[in-house]
Backbone as a ProteinNet text record, in pm:
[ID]
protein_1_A
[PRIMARY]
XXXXXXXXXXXXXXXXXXXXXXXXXXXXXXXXXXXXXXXXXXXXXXXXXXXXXXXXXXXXXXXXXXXXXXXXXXXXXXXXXXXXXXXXXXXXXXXXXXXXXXXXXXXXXXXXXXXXXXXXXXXXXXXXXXXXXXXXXXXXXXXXXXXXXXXXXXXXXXXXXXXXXXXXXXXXXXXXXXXXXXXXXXXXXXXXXXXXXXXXXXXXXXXXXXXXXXXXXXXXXXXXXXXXXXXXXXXXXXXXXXXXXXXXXXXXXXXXXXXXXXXXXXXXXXXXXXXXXXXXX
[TERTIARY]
12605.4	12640.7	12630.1	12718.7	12733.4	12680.1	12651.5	12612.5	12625.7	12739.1	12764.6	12636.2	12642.1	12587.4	12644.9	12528	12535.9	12594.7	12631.9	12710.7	12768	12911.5	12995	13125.6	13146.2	13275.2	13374.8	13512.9	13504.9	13744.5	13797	13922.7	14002.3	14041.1	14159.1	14074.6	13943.9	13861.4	13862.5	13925.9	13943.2	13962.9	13988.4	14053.2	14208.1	14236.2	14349.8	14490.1	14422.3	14492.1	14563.9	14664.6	14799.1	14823	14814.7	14820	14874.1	14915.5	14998.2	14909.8	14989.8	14930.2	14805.6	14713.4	14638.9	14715.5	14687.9	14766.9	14699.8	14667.5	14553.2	14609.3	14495.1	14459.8	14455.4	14457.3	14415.2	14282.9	14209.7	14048.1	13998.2	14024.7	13959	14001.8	13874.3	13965	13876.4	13917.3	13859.1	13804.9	13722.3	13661.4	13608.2	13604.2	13544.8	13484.7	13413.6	13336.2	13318.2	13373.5	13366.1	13332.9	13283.9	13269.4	13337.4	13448.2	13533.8	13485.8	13374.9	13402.7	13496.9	13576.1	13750.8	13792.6	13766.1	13852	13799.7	13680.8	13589.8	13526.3	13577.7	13505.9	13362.7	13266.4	13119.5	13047	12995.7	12936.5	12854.5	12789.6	12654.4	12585.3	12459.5	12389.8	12436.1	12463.7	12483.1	12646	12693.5	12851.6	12839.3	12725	12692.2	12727.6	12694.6	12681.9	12785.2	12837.5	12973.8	13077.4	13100	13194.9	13198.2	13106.7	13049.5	13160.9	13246.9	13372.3	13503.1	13540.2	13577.4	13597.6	13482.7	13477.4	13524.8	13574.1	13612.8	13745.4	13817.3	13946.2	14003.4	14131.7	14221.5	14236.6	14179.8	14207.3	14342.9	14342.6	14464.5	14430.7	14278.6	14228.9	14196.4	14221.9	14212.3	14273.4	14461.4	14510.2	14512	14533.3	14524	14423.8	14287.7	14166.5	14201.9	14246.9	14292.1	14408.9	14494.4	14574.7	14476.2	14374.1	14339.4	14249.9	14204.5	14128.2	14226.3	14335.4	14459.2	14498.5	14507.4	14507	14366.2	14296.2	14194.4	14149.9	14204	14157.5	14250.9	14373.3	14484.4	14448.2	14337	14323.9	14234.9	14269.6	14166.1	14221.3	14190.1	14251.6	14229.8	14071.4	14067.3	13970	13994	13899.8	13878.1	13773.8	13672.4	13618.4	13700.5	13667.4	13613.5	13504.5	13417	13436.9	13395.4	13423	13581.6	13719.6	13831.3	13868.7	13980	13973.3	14175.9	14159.4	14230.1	14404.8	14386.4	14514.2	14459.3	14388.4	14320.5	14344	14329.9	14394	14261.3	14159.6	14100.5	14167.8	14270	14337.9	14476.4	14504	14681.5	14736.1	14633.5	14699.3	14738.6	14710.1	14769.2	14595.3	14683.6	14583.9	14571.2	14467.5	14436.1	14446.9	14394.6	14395.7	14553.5	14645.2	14769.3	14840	14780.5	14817.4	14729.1	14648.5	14611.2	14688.2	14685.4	14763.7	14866.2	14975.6	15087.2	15080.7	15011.6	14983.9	14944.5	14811.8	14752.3	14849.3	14989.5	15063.6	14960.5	14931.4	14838.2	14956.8	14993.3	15104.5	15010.4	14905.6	14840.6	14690.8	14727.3	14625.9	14581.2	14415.7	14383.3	14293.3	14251.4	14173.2	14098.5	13995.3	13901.3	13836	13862	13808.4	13713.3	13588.4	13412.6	13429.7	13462.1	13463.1	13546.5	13579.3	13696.3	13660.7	13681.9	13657.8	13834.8	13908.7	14035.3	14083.6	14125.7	14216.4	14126.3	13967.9	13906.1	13863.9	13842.5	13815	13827.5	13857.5	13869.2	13835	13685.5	13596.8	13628.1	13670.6	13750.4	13685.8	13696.3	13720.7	13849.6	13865	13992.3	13951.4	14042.6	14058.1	14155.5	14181	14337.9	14338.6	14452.5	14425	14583.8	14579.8	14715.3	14716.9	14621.4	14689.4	14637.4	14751.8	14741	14622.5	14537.1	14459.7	14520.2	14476.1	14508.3	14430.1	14369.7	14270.6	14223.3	14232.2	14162	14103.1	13953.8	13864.7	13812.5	13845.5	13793.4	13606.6	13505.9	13379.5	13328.8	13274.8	13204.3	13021	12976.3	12841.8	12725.5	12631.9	12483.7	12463.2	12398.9	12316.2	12326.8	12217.8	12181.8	12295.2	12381.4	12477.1	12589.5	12696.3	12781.4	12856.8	12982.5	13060.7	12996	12950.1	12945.1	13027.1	13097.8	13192.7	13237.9	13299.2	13283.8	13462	13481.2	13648.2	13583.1	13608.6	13628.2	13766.4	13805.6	13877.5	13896.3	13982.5	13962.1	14051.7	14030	14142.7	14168.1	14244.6	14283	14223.6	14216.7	14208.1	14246.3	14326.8	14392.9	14304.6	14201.6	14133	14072.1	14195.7	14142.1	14022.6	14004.9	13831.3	13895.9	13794.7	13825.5	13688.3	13769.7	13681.1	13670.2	13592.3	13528.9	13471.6	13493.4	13503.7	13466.4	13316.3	13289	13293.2	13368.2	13335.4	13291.8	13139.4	13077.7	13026.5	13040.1	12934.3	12809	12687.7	12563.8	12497.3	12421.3	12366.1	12265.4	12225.8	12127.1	11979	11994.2	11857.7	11804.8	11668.4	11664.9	11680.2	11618.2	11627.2	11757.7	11845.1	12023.8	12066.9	12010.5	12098.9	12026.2	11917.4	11842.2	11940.9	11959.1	12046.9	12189.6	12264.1	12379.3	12366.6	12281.8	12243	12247.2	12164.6	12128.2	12314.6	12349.1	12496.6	12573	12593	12606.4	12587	12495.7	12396.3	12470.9	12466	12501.9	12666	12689.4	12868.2	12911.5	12793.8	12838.2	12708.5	12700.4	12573.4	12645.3	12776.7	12864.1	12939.9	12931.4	13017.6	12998.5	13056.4	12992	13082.3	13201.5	13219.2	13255.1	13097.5	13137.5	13083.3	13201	13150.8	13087.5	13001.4	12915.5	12938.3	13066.9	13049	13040.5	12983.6	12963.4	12870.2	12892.8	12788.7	12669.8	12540.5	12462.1	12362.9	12339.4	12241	12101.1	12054.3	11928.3	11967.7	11844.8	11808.1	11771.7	11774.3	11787.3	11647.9	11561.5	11386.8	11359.7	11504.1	11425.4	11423.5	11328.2	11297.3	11409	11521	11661.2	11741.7	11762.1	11847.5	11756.7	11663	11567.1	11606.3	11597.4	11627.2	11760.4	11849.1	11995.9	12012.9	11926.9	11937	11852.9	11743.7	11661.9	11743.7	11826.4	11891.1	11986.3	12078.2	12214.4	12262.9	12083.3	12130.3	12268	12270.5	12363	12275.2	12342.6	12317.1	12360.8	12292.4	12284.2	12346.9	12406.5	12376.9	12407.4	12355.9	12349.4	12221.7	12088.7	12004.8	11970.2	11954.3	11929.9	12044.8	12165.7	12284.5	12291.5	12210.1	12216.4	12359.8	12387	12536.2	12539.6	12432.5	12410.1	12302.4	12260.7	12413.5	12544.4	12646.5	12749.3	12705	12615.1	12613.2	12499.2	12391.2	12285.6	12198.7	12284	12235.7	12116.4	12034.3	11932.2	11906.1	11985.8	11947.9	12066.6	12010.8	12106.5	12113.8	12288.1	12333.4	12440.4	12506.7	12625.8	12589.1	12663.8	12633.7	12761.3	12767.9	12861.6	12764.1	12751.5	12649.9	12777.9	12708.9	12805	12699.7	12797.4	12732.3	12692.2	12613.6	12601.2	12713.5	12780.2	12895.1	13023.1	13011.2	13087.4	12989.5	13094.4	13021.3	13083.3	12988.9	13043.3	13069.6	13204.5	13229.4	13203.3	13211	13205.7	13168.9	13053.1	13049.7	12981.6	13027.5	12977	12974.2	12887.2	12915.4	12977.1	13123.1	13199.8	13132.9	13152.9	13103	13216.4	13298.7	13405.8	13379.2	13379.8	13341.5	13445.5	13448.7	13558.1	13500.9	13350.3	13329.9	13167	13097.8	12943.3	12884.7	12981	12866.4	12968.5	12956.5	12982.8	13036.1	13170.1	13242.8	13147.9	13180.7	13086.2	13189.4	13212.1	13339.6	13241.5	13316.8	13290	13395.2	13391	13514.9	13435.9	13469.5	13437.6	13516.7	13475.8	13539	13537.6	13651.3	13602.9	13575.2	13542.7	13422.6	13567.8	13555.7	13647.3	13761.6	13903.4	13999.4	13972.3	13920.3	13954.7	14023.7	14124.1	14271.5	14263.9	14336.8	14342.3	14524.4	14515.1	14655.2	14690.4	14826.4	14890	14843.4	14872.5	14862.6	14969.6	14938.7	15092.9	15143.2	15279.3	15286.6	15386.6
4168.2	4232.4	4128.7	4101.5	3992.8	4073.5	4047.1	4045.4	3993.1	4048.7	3990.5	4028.1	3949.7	4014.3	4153.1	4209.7	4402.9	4388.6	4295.8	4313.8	4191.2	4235.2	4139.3	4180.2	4065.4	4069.4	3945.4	3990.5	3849.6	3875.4	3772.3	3774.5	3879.8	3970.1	4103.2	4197.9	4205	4368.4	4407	4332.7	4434.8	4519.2	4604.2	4691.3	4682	4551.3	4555.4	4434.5	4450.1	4314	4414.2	4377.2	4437.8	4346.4	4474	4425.5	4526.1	4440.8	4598.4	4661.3	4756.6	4811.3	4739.5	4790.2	4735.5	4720	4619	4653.7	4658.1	4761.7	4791.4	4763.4	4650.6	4585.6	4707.4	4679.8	4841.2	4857.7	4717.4	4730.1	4739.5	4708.1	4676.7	4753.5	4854.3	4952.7	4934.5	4948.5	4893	5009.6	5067.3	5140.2	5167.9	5284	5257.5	5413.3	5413.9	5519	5510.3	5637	5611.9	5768.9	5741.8	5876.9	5829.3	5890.7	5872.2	5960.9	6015	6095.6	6190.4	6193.8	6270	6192.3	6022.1	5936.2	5889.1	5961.6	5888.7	5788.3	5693.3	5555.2	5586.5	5515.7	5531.9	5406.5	5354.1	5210.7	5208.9	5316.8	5327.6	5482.3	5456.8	5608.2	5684.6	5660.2	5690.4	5804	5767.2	5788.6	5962.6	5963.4	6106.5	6210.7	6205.2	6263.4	6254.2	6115.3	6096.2	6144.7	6142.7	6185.6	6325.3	6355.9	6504.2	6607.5	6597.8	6694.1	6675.1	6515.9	6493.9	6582.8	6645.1	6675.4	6822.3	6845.7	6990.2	7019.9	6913.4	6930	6811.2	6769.6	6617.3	6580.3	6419.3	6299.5	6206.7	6100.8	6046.1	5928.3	5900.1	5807.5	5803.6	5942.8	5954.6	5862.7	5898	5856.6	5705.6	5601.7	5473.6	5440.9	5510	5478.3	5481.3	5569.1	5587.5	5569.6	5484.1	5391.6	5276.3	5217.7	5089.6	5151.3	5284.2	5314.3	5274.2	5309.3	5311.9	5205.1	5094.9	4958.1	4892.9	4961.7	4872	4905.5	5039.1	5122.6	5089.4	5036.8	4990.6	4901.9	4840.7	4697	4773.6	4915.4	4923.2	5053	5087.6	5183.5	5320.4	5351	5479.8	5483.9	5604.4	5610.4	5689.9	5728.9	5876.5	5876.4	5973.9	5986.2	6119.8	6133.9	6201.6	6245.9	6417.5	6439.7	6366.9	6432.7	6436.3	6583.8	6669.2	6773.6	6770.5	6906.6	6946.7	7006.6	6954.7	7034.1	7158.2	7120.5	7225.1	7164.5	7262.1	7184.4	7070.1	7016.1	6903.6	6770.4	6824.9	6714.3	6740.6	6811.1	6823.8	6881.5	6957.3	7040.8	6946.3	6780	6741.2	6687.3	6723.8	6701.2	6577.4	6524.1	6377.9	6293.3	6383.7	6287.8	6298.4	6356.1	6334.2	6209.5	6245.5	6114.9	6003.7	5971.3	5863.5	5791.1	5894.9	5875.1	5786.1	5868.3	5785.1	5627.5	5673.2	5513.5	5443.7	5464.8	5356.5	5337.9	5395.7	5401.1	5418.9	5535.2	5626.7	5721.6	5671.3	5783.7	5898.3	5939.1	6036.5	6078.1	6210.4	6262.1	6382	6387	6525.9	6552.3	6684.7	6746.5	6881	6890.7	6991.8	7044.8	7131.1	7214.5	7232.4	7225.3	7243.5	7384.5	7333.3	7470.3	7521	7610.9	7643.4	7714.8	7689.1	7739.2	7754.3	7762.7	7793.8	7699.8	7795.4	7667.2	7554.2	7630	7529.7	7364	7378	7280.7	7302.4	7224.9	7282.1	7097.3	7113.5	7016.8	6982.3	6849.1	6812.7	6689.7	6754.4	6582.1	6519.2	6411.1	6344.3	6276.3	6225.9	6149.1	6123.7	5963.8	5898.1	5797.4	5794	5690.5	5621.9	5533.2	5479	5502.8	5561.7	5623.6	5740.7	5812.1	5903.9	6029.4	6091.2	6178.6	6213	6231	6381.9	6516.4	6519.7	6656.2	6650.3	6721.5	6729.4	6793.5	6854	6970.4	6954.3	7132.1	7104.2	7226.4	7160.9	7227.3	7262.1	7406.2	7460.6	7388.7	7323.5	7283.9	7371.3	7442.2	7531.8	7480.6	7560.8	7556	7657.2	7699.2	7813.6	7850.2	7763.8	7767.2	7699.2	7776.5	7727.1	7620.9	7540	7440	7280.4	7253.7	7136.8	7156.9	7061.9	7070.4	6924.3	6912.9	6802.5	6797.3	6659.5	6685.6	6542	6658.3	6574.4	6528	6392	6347.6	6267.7	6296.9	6257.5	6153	6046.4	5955	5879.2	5878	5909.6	5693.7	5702.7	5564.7	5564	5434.2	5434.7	5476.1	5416.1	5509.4	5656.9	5746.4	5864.1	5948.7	5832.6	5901.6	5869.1	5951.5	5917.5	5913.9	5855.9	5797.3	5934.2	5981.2	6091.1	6021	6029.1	6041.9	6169.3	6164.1	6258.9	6240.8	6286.3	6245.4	6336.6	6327.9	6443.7	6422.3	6494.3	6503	6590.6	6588.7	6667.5	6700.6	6825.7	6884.7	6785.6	6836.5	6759	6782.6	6892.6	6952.8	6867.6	6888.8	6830.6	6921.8	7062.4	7148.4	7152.7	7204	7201.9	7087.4	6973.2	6835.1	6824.1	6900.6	6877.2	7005.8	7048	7191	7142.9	7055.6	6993.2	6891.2	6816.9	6700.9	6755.3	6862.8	6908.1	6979.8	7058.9	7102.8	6948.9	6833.5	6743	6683.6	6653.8	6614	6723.8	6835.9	6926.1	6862	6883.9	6857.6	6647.2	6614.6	6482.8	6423.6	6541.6	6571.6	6457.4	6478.5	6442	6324.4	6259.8	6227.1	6036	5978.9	5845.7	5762.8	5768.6	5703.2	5784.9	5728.1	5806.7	5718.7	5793.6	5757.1	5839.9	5883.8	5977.5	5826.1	5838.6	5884.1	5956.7	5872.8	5974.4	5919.9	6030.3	6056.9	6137.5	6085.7	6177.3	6229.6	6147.4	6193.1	6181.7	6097.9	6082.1	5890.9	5835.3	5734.2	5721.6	5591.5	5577.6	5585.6	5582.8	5651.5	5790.9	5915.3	6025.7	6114.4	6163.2	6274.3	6309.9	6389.6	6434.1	6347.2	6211.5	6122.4	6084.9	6023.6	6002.6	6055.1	6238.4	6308.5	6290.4	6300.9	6248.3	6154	6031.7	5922.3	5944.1	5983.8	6009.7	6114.4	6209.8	6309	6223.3	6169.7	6093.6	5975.6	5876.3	5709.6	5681.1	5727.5	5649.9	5542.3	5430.3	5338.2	5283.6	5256	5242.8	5079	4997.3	4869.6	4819.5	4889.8	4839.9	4962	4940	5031.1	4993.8	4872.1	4813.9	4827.8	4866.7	4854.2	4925.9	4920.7	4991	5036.2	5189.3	5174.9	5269.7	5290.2	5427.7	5369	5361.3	5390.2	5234.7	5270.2	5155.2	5040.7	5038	4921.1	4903	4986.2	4893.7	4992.2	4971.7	5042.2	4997.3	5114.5	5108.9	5157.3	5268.6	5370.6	5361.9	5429.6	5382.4	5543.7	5563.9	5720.9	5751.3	5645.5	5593.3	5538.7	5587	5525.7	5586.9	5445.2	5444.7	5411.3	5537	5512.5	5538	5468	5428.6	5489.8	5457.9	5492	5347	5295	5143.7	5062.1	5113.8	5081.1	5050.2	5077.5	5002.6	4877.3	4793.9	4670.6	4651.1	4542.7	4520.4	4396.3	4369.6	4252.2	4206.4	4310.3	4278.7	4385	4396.2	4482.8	4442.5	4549.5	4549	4622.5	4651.3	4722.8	4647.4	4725.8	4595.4	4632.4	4556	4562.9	4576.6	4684	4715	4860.4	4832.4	4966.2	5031.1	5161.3	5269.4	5427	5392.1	5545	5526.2	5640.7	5626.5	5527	5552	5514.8	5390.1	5294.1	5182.1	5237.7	5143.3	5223.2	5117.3	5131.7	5098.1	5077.2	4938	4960.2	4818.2	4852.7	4819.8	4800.9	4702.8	4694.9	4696.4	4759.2	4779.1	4736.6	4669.7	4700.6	4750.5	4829.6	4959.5	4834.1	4914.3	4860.8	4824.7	4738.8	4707.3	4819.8	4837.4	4960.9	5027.6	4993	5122.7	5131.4	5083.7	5015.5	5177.7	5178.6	5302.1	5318.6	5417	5492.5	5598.6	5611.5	5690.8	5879.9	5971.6	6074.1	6116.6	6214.5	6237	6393.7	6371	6507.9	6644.7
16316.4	16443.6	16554.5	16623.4	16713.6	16812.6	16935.6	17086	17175.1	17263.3	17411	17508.1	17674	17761.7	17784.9	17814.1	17856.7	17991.1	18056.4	18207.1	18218	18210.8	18211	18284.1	18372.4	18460.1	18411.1	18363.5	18294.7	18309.5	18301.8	18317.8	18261.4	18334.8	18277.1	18280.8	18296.6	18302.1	18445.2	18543.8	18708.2	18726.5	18798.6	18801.7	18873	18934	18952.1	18869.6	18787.3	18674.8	18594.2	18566.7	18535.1	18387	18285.4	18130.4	18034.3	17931.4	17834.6	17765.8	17667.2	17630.2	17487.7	17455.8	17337	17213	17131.3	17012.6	16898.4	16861.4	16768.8	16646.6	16585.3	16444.6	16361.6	16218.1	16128.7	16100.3	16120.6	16073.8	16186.2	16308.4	16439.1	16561.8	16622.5	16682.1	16831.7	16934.5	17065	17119.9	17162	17233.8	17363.8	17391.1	17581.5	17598.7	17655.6	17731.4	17869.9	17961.7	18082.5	18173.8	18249.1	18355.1	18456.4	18519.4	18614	18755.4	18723.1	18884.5	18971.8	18846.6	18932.5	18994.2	18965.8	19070.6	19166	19236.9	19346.1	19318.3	19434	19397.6	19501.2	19402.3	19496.7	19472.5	19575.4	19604.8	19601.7	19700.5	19793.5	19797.9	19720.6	19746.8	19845.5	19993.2	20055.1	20026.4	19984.4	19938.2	19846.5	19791.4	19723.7	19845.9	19984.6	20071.9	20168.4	20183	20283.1	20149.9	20046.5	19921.5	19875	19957.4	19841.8	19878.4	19978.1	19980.3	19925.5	19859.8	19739.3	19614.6	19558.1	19430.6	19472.1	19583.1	19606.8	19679.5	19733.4	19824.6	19770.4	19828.3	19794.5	19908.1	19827.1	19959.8	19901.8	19997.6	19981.1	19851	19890.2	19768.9	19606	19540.3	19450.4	19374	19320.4	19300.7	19253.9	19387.9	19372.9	19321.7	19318.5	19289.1	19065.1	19060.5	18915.4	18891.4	18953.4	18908.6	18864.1	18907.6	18896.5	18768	18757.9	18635.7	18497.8	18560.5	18414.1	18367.2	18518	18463.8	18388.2	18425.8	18311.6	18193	18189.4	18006.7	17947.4	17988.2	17940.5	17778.3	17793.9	17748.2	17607.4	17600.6	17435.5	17380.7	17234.7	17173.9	17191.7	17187.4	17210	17358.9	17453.6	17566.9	17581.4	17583.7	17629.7	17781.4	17832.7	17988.1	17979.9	18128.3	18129.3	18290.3	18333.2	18477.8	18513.8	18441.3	18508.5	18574	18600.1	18628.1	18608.5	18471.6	18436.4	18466.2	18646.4	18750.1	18791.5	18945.2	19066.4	19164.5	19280.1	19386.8	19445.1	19375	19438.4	19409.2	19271.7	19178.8	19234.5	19319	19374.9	19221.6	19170.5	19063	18952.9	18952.1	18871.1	18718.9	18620.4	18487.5	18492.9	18497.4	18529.8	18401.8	18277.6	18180.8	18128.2	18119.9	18135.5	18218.9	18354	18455.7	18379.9	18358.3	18321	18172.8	18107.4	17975.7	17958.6	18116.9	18132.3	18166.4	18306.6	18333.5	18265.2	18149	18104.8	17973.4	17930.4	17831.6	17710.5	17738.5	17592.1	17515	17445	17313.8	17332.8	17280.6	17271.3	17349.7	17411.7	17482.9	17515.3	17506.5	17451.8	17583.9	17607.6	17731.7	17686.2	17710	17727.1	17881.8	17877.6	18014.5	17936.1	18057	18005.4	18101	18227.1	18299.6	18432.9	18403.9	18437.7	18599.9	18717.8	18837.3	18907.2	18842.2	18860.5	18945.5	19091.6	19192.4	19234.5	19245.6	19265.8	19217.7	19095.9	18992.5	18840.9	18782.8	18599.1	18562	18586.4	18521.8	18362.1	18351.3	18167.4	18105.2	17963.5	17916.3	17899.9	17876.8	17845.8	17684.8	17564.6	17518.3	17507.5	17538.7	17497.5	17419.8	17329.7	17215.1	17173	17071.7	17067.7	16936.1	16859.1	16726.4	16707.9	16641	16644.6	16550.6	16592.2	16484.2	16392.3	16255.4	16175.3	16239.5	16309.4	16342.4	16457.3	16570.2	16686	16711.9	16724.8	16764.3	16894.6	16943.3	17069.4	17009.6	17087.5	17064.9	17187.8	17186	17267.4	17252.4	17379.2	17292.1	17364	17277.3	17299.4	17473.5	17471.3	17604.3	17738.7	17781.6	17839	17992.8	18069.3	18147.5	18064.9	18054.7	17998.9	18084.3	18010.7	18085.9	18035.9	17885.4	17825.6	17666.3	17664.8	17539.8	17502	17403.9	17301	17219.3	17252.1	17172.5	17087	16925.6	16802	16748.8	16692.6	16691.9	16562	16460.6	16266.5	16271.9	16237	16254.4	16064.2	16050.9	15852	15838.4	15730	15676.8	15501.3	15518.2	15410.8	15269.9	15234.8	15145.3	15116	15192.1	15188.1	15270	15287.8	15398.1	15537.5	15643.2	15792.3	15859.2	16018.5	16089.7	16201.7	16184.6	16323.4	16436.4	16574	16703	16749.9	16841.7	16918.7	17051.1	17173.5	17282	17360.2	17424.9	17481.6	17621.8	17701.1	17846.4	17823.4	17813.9	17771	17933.9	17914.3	18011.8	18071.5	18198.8	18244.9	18221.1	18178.3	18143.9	17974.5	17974.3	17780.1	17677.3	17737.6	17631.4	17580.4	17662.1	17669.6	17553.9	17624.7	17544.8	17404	17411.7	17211.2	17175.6	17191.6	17151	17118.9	17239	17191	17064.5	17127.5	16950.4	16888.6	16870.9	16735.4	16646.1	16740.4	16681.3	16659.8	16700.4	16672.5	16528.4	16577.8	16419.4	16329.7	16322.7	16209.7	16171.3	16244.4	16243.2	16182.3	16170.9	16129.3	16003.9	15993.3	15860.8	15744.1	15741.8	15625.5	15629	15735.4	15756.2	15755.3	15631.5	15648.8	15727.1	15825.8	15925.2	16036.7	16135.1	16253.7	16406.3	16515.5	16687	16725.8	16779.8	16905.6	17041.7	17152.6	17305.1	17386.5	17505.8	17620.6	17736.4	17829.2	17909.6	17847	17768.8	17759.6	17851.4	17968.5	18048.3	18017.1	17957.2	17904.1	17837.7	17830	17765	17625.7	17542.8	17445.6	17398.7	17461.2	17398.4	17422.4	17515	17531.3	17364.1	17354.2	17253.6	17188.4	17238.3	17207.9	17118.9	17174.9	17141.4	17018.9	17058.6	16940.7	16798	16820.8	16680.3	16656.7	16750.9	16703.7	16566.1	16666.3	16544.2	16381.3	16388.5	16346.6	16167.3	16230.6	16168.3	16119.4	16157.6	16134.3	16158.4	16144.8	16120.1	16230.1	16320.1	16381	16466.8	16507.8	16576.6	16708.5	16789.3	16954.6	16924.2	16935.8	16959.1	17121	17218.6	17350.1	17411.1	17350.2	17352.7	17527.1	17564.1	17738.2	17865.2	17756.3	17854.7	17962	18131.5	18217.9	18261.7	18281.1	18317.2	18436.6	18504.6	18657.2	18728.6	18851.1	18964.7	18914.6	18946.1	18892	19045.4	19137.6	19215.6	19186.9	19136.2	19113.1	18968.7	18877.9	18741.2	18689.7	18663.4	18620.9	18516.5	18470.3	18391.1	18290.1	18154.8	18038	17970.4	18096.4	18064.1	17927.8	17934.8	17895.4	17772.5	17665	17457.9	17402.5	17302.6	17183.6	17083.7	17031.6	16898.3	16775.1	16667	16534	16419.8	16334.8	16165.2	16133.9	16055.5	16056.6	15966.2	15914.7	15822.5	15915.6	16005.5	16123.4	16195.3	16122.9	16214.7	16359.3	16476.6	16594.6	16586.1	16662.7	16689.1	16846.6	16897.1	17083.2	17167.8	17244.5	17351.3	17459.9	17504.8	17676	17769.4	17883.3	18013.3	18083.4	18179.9	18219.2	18404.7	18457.7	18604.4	18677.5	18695.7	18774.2	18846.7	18981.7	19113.9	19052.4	18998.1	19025.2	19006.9	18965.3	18963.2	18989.7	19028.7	19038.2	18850.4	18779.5	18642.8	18636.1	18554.2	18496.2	18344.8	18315.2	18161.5	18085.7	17885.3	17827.8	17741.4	17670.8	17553.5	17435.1	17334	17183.4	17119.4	17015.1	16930.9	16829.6	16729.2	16546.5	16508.4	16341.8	16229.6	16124.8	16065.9	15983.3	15833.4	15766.9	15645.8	15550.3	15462.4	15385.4	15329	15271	15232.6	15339.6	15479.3	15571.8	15674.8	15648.5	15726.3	15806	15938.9	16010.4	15961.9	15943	15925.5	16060.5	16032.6	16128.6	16070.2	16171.1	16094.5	16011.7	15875.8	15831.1	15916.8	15916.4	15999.3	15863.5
[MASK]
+++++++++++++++++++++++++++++++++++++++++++++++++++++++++++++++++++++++++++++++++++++++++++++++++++++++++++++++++++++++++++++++++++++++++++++++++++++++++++++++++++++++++++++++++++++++++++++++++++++++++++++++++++++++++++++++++++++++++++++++++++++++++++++++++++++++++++++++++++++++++

């Protein structure tokens, strides 16, 4: 397992560098985890409070702000975005992970409403990818206020077996988020190649995460990677945990302002005969 620095700013990860699309290897698949904010760019603590009418009406800054998001997810295969909003009028009605899809030229793209507040907001996940699933699940995940959910994602490999992708936002509370792990954990009981991203909201020593691993050998390999606040991160919200049969060739937290959290990307390679295939239709 190789190891880059956990914060790295480095040629083509800007946000305003203009690049094609990824061209995904069959053994080697690029990864990213990100919380977008709905597009609000935030600098400064201060900004929670001058921004905070953002996450509820439309400004003129969204947009451009996630154009420059699209130019930089551009550069990997699959991306798990976190806090987009589904088409309400804070989004000018428009489905963001759709808009992003386009821009960042994603063939394929999937969305989950966690929760649905109608004209107001329809809080989502996004996943976008450049190959295509055999199977997409959308999951309702436990916990005592609803509006946390999970899009699973089966991606075929030439030896018959596949690679599962979870991409989740978890409650803020712990009880909530051991409740989501735990349905987690159940659901990848079986499963000998797998992703768990996300926003989990907790650190890689709390209790929760702990049993995650504990249950289903998955592996952290950026256990220090601070990725919140994104100007002066301290805290390690943000994980791409693996099965260990995926090796790493490269990761990192990249240091680009576009949302309160900092994105988090990885490149694997799948284990020998596990060339990624297209889906059959």
């Amino acid at each position: 397992m190789s190891l880059v620095s956990p914060l790295e700013t480095g040629i083509g990860t800007q946000p305003g560098v203009e690049r094609g699309p990824a061209a995904t290897e069959p053994r080697r698949l690029r990864l990213l985890s990100f919380n977008a904010q709905v597009g609000i760019h935030s600098s400064r603590l201060h900004h929670y409070v001058t921004n905070s009418w953002k996450h509820f009406l439309p400004f003129g800054g969204r947009m451009a702000n996630l154009d420059r998001v699209a130019r930089f997810i551009s550069a990997f295969d699959v991306v798990g975005l976190q806090e987009l909003d589904a088409g309400s009028m804070r989004s000018n009605y428009v489905d963001l992970t759709a808009y992003l899809s386009e821009r960042g030229r994603f063939p394929h793209s999937y969305s989950r409403v966690n929760r649905d507040l109608g004209a107001l907001a329809k809080h989502s996940l996004g996943l976008l990818t450049r190959l295509e699933p055999e199977r997409v699940v959308m999951h309702r995940l436990p916990g005592p206020i609803p509006g946390r959910g999970a899009i699973e994602a089966r991606f075929a490999l030439a030896n018959g077996e596949s690679l599962v992708l979870f991409l989740v936002h978890l409650a803020l509370g712990r009880r909530a988020r051991r409740s989501q792990l735990d349905y987690i954990a159940g659901r990848l009981a079986h499963e000998p190649h797998a992703v768990v991203m996300g926003d989990f909201n907790c650190h890689p020593e709390s209790r929760e995460l702990q049993a995650l691993v504990a249950r289903t050998g998955l592996l952290d390999p950026m256990p220090c990677a601070a990725t919140y606040p994104s100007w002066e991160p301290r805290r390690v919200f943000d994980h791409i945990l693996l099965t260990p049969d995926l090796s790493v060739s490269d990761m990192r937290v990249y240091n680009v302002n576009l949302s309160d959290h900092l994105p988090v990307g990885i490149e694997i390679e799948l284990p020998d005969e596990g060339r990624l295939i297209e889906a059959a239709h």
